[in-house]
CSV table of N, CA and C in Angstrom, one decimal:
chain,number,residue,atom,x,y,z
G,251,UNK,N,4.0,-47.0,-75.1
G,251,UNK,CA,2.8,-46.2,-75.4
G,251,UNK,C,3.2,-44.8,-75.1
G,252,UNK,N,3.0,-43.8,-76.2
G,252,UNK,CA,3.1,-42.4,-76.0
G,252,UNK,C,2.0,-41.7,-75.0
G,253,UNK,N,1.8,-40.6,-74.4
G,253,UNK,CA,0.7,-40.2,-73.9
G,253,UNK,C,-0.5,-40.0,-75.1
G,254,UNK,N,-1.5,-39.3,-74.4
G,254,UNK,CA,-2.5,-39.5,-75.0
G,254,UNK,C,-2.8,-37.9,-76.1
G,255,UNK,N,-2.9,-38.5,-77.4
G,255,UNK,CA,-3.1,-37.5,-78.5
G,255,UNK,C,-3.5,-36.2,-78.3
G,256,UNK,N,-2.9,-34.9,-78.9
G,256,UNK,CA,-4.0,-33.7,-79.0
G,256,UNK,C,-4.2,-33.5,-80.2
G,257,UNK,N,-3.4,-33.9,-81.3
G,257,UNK,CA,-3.4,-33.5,-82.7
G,257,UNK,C,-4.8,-33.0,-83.0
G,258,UNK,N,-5.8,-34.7,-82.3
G,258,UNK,CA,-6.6,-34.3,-83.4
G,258,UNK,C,-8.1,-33.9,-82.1
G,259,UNK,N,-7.3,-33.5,-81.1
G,259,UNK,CA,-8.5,-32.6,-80.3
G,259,UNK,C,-9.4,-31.6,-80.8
G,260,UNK,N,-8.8,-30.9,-81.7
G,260,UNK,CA,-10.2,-30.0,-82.4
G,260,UNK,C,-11.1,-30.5,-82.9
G,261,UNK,N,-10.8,-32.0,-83.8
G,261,UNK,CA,-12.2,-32.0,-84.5
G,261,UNK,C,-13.0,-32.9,-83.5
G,262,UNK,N,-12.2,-33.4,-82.1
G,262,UNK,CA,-12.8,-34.0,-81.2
G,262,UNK,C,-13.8,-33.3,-80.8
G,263,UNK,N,-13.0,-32.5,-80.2
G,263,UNK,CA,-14.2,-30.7,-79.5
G,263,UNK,C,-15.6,-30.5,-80.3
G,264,UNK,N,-15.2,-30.4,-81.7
G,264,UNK,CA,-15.8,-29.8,-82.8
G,264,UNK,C,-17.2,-30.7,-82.7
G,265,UNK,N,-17.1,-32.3,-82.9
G,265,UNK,CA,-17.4,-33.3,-82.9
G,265,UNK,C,-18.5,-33.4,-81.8
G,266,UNK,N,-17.8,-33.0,-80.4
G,266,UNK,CA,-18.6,-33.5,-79.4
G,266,UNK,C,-19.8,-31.9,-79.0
G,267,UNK,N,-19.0,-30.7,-79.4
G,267,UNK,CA,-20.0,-29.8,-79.3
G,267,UNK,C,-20.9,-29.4,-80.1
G,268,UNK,N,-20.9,-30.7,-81.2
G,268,UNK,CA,-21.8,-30.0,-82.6
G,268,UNK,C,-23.4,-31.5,-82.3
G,269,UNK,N,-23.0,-32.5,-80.8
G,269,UNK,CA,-23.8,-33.1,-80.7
G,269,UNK,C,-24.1,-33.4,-79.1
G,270,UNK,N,-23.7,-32.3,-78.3
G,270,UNK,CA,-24.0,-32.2,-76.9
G,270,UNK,C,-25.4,-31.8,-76.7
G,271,UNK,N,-26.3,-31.5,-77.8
G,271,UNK,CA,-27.5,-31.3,-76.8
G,271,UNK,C,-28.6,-31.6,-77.8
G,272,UNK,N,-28.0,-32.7,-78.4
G,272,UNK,CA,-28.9,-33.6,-79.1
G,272,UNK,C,-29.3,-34.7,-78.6
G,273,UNK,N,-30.8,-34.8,-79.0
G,273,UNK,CA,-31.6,-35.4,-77.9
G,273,UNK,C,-32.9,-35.5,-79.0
G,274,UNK,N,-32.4,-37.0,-79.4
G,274,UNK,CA,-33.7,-37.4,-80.5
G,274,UNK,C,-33.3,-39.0,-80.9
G,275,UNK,N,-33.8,-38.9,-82.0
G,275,UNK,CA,-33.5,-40.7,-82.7
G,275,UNK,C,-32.5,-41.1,-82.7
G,276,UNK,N,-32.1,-42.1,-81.9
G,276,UNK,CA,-30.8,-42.9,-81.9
G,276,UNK,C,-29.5,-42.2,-81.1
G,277,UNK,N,-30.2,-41.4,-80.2
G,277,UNK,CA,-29.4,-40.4,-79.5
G,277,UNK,C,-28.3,-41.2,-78.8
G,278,UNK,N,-28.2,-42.3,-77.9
G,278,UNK,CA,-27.9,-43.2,-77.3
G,278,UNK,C,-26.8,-43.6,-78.0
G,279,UNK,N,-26.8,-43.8,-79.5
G,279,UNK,CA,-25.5,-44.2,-80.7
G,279,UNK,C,-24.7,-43.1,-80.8
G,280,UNK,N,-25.8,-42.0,-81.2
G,280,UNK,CA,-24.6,-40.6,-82.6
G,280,UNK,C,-24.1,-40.3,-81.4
G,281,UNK,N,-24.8,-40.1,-79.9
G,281,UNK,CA,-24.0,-39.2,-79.0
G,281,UNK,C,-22.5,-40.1,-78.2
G,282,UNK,N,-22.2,-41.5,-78.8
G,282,UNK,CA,-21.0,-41.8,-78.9
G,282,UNK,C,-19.7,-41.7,-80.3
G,283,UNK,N,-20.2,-41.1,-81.0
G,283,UNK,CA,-19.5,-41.0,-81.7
G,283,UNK,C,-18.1,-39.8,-81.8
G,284,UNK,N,-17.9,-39.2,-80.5
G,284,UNK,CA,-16.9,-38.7,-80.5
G,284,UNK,C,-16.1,-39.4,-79.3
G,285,UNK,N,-16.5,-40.1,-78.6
G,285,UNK,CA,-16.1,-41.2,-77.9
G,285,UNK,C,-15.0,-42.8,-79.0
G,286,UNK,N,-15.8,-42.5,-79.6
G,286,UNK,CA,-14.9,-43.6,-80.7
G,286,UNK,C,-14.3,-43.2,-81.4
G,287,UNK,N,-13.8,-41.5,-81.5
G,287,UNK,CA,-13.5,-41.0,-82.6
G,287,UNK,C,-11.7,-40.6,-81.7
G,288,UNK,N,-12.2,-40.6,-80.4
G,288,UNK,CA,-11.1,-40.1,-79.4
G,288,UNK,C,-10.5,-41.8,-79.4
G,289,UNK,N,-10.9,-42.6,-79.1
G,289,UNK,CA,-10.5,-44.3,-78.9
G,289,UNK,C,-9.6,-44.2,-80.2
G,290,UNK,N,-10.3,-44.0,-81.3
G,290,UNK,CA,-9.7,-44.7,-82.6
G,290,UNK,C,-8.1,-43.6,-82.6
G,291,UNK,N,-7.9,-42.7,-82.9
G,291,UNK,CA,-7.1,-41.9,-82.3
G,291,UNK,C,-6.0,-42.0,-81.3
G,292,UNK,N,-6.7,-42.8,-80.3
G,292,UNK,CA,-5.2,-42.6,-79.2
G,292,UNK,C,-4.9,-44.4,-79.4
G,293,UNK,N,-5.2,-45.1,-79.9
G,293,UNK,CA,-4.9,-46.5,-81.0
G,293,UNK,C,-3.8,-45.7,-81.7
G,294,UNK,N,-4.1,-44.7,-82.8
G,294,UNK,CA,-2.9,-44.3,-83.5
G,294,UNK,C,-1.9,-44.2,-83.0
G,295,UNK,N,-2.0,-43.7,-81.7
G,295,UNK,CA,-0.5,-42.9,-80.7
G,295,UNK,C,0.1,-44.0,-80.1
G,296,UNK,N,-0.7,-45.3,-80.2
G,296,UNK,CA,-0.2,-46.4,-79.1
G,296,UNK,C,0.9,-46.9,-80.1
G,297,UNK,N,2.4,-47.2,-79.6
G,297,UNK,CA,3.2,-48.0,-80.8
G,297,UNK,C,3.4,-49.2,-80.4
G,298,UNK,N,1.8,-50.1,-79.8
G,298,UNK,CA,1.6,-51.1,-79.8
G,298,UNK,C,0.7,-51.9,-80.6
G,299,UNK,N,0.2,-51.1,-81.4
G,299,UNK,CA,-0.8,-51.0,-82.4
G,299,UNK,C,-0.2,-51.7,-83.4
G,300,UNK,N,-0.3,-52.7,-84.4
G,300,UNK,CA,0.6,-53.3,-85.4
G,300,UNK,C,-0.1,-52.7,-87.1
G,301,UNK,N,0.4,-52.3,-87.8
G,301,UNK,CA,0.6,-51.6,-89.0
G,301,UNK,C,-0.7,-52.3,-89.8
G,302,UNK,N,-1.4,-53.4,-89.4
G,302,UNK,CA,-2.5,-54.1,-90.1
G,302,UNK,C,-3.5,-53.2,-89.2
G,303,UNK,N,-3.8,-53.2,-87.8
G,303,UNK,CA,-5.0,-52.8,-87.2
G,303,UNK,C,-4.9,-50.9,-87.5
G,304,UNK,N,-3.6,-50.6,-87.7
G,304,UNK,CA,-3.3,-49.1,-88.4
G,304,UNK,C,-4.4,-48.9,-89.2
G,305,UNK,N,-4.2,-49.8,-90.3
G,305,UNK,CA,-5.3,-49.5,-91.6
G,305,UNK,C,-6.9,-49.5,-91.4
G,306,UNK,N,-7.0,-50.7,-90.3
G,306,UNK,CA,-8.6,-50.8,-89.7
G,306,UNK,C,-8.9,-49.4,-89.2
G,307,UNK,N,-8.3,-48.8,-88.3
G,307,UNK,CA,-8.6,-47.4,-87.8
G,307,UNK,C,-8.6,-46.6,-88.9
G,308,UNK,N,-7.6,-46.3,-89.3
G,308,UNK,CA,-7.4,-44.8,-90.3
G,308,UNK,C,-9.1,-45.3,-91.3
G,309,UNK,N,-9.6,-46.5,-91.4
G,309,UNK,CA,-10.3,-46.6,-92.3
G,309,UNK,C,-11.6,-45.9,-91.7
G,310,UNK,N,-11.6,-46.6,-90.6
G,310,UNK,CA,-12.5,-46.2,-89.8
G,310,UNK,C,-12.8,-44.3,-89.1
G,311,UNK,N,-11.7,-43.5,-89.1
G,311,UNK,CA,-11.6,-42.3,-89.1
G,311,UNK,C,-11.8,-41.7,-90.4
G,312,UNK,N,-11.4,-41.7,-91.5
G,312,UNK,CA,-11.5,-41.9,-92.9
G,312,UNK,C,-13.0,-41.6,-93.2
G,313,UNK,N,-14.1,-42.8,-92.8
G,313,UNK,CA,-15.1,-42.3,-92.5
G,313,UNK,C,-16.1,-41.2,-91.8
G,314,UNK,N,-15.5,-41.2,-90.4
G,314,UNK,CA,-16.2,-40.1,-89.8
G,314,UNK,C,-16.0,-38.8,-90.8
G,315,UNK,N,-14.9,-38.6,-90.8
G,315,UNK,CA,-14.9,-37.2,-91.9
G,315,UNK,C,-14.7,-36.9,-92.8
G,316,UNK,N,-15.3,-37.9,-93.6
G,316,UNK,CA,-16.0,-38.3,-95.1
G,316,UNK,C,-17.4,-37.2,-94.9
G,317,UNK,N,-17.0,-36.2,-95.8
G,317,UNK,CA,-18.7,-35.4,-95.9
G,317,UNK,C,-19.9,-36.5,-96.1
G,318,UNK,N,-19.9,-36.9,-97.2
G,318,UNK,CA,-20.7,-37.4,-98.0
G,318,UNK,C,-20.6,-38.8,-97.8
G,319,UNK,N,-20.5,-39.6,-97.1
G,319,UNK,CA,-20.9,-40.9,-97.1
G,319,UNK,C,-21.9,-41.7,-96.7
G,320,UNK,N,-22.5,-43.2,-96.4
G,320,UNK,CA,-23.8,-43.3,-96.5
G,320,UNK,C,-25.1,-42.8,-96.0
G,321,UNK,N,-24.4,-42.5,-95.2
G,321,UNK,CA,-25.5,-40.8,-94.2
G,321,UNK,C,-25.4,-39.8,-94.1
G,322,UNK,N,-25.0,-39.1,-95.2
G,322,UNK,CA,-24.2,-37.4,-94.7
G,322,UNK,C,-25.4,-36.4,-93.3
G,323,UNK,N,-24.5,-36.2,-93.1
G,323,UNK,CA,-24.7,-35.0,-91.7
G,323,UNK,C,-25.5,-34.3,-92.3
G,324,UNK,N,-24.9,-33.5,-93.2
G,324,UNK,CA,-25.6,-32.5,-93.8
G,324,UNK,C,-27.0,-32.5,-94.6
G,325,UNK,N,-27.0,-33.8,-94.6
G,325,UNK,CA,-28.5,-34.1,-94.7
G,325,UNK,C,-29.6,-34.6,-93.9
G,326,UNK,N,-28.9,-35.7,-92.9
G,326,UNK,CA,-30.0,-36.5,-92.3
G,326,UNK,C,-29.7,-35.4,-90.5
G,327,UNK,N,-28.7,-34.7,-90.6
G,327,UNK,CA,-28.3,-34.2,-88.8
G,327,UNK,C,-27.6,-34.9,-88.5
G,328,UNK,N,-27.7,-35.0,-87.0
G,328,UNK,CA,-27.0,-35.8,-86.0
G,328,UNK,C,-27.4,-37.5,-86.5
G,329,UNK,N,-29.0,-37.9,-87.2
G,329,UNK,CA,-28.6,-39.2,-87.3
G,329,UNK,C,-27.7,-39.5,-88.1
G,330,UNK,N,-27.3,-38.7,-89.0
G,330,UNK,CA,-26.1,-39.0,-89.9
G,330,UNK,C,-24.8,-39.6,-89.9
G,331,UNK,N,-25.1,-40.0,-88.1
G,331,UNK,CA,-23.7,-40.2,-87.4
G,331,UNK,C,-23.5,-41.9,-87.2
G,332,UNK,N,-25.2,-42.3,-87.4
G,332,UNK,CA,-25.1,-43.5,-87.3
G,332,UNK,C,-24.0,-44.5,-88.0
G,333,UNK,N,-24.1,-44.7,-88.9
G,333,UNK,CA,-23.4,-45.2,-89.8
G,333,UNK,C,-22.5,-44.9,-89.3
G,334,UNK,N,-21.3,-43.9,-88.8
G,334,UNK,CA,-20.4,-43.7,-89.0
G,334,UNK,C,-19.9,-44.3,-87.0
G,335,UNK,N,-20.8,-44.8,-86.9
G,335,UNK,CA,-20.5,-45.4,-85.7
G,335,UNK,C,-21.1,-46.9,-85.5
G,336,UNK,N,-21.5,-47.2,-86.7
G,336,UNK,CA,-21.8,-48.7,-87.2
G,336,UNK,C,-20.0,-49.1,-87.5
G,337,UNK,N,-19.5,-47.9,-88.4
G,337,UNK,CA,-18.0,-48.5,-88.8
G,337,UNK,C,-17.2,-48.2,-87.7
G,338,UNK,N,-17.0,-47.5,-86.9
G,338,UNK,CA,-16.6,-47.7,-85.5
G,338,UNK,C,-16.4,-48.9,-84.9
G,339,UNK,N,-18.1,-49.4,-84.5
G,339,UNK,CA,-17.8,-50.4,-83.8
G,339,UNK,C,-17.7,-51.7,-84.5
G,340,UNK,N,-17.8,-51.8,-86.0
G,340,UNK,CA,-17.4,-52.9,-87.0
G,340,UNK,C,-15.9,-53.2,-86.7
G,341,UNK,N,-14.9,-52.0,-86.8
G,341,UNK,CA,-13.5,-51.8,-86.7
G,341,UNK,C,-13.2,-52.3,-85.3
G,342,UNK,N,-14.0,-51.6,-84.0
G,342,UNK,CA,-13.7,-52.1,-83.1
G,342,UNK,C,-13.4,-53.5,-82.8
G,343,UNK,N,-14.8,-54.0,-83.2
G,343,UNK,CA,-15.2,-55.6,-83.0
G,343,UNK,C,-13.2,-56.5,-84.0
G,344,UNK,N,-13.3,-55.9,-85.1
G,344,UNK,CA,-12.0,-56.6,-85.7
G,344,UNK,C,-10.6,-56.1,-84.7
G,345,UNK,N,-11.0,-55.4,-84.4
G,345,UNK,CA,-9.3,-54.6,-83.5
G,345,UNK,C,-9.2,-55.7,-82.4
G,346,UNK,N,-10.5,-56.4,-81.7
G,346,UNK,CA,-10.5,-57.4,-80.6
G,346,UNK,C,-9.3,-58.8,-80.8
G,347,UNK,N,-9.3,-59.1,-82.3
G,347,UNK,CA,-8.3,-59.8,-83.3
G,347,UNK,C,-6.9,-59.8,-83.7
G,348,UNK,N,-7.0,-57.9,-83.1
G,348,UNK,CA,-5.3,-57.9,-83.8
G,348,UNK,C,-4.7,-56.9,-82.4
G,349,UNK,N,-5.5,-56.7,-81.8
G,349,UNK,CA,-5.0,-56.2,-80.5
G,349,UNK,C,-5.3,-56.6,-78.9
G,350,UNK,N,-4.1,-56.9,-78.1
G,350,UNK,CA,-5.1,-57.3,-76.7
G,350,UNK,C,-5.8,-56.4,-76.0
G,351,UNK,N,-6.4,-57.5,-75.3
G,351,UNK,CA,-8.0,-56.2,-75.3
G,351,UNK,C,-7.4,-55.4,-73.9
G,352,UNK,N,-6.3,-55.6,-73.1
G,352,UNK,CA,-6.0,-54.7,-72.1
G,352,UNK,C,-5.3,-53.1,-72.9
G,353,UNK,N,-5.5,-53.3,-74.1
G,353,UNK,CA,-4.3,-52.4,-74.7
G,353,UNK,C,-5.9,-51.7,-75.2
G,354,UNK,N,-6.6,-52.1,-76.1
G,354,UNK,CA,-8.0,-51.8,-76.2
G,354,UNK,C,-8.7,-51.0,-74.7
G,355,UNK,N,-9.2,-51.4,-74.2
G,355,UNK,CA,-9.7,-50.9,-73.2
G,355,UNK,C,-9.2,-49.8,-72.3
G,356,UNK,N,-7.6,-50.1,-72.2
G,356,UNK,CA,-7.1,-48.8,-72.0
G,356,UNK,C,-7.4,-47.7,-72.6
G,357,UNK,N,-7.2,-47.7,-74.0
G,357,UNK,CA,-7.0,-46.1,-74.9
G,357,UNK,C,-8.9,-46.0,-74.9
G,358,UNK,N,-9.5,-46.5,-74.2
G,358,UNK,CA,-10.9,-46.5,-74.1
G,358,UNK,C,-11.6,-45.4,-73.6
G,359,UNK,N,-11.9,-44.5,-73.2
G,359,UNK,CA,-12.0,-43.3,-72.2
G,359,UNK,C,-13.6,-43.1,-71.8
G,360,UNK,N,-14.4,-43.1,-72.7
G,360,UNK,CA,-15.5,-43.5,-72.1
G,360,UNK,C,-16.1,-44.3,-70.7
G,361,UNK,N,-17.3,-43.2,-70.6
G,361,UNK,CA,-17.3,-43.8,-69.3
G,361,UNK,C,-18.2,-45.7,-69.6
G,362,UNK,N,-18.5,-46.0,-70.1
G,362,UNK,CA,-19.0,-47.2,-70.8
G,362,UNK,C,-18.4,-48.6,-71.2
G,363,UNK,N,-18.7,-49.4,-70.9
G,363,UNK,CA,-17.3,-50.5,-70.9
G,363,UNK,C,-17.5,-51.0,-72.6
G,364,UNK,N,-16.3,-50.9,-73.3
G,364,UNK,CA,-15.6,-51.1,-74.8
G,364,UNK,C,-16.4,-52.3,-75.1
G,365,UNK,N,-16.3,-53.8,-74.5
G,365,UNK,CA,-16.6,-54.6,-75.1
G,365,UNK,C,-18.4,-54.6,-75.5
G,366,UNK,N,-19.1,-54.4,-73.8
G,366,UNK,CA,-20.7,-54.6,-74.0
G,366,UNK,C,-21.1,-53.7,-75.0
G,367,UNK,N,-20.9,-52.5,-74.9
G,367,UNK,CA,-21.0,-50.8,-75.8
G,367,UNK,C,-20.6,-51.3,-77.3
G,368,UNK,N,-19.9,-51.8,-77.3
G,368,UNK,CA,-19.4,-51.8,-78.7
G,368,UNK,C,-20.8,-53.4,-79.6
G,369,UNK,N,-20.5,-54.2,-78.7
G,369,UNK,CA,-21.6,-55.0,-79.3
G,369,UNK,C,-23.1,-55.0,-79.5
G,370,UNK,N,-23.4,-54.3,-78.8
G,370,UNK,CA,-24.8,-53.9,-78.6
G,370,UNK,C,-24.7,-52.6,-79.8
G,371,UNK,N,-24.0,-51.9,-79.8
G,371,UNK,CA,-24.2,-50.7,-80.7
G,371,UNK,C,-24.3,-51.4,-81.9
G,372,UNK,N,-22.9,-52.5,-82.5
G,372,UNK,CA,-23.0,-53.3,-83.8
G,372,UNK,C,-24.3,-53.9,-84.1
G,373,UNK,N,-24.5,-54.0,-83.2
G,373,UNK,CA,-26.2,-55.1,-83.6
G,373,UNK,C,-27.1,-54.4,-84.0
G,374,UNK,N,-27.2,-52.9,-83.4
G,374,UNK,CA,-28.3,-51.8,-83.3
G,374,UNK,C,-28.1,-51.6,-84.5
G,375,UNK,N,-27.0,-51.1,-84.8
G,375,UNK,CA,-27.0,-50.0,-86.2
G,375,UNK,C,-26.9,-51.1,-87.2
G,376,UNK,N,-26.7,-52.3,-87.4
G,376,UNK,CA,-27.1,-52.8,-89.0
G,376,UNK,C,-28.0,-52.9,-88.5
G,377,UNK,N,-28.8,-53.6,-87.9
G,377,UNK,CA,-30.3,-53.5,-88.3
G,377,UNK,C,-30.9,-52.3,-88.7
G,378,UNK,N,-30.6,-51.3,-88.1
G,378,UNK,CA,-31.0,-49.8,-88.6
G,378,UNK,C,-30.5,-50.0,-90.2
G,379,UNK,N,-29.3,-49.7,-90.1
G,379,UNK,CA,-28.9,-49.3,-91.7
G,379,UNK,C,-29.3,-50.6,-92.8
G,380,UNK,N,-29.5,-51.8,-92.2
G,380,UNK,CA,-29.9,-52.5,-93.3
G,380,UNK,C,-28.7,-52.7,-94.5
G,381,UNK,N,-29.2,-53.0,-95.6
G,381,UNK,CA,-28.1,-53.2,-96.7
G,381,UNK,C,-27.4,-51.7,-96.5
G,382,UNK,N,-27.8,-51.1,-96.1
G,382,UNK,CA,-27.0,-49.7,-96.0
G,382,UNK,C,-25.6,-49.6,-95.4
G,383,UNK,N,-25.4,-50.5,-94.2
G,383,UNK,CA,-24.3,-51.0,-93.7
G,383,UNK,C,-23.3,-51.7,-94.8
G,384,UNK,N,-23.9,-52.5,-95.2
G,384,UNK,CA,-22.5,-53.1,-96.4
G,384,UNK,C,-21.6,-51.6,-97.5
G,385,UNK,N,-23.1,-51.2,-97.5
G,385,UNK,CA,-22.1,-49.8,-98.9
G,385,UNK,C,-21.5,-48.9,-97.5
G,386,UNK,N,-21.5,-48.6,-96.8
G,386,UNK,CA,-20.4,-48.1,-95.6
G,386,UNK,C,-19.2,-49.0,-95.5
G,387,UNK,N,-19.4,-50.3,-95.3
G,387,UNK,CA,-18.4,-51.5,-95.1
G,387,UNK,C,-17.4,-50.8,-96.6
G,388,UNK,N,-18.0,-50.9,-97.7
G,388,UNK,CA,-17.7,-50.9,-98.9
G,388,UNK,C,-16.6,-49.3,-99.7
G,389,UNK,N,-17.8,-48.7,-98.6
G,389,UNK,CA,-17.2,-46.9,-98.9
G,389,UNK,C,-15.5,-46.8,-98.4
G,390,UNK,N,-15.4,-47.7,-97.4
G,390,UNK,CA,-14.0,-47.3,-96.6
G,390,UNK,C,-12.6,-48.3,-97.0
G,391,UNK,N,-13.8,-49.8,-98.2
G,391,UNK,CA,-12.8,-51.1,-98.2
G,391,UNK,C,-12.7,-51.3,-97.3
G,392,UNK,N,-13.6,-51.8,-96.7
G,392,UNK,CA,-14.0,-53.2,-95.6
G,392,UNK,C,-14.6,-54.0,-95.8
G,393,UNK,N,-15.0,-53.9,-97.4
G,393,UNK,CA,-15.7,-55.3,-97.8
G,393,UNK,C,-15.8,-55.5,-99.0
């Protein structure tokens, strides 16, 4: 395992200062979404990661900064994030599959434990998004 990424620390920063003092609908979700965006990321740096769970991530990053995808930012705000942390923890839940979860939980940095966080978020956000979750699944080819 290499140390842990800066490449893509800007749009980390960018990310987490554009929703540090948001405090409204589903605050609890969007305000992890730079938390999974740092996880999905230092997965890239790990060269323990196998070239199949590669594609789950990039797909999943692919999304976050996707302007326009099933919830653009620029339209709905910060809940716009939802979705894009529905595919997060969709990817997450599949990475449990193709990676051990001591290698998972490592590159994890949050202060929040990966497995409960991640499943309780999954559950939250389809029900939120509804059929809307499939065309997200769909936007990235995950379904």
């Amino acid at each position: 395992m290499r140390g842990r990424n800066t490449s893509y620390r800007g749009f980390f920063e960018l990310l987490k200062e554009s929703l540090e003092d948001y405090r409204g609908e589903f605050d609890d979700v969007v305000l992890l979404a730079p938390d999974y965006f740092r996880f999905l990321t230092n997965l890239l740096e790990d060269r323990r990661v196998s070239r199949e769970a590669r594609l789950l991530i990039c797909a999943a990053l692919a999304y976050i900064v996707a302007p326009y995808d099933v919830n653009p930012e620029e339209i709905y705000g910060p809940v716009g994030y939802l979705d894009d942390v529905f595919i997060c923890a969709h990817v997450t839940r599949e990475l449990y599959a193709r990676i051990p979860a001591d290698v998972l939980e490592e590159t994890w940095e949050a202060e929040f434990d990966l497995t409960s966080t991640t499943e309780a978020i999954y559950a939250m956000t389809l029900d939120q998004l509804g059929e809307r979750a499939a065309d997200a699944l769909a936007y990235v080819g995950l379904r």
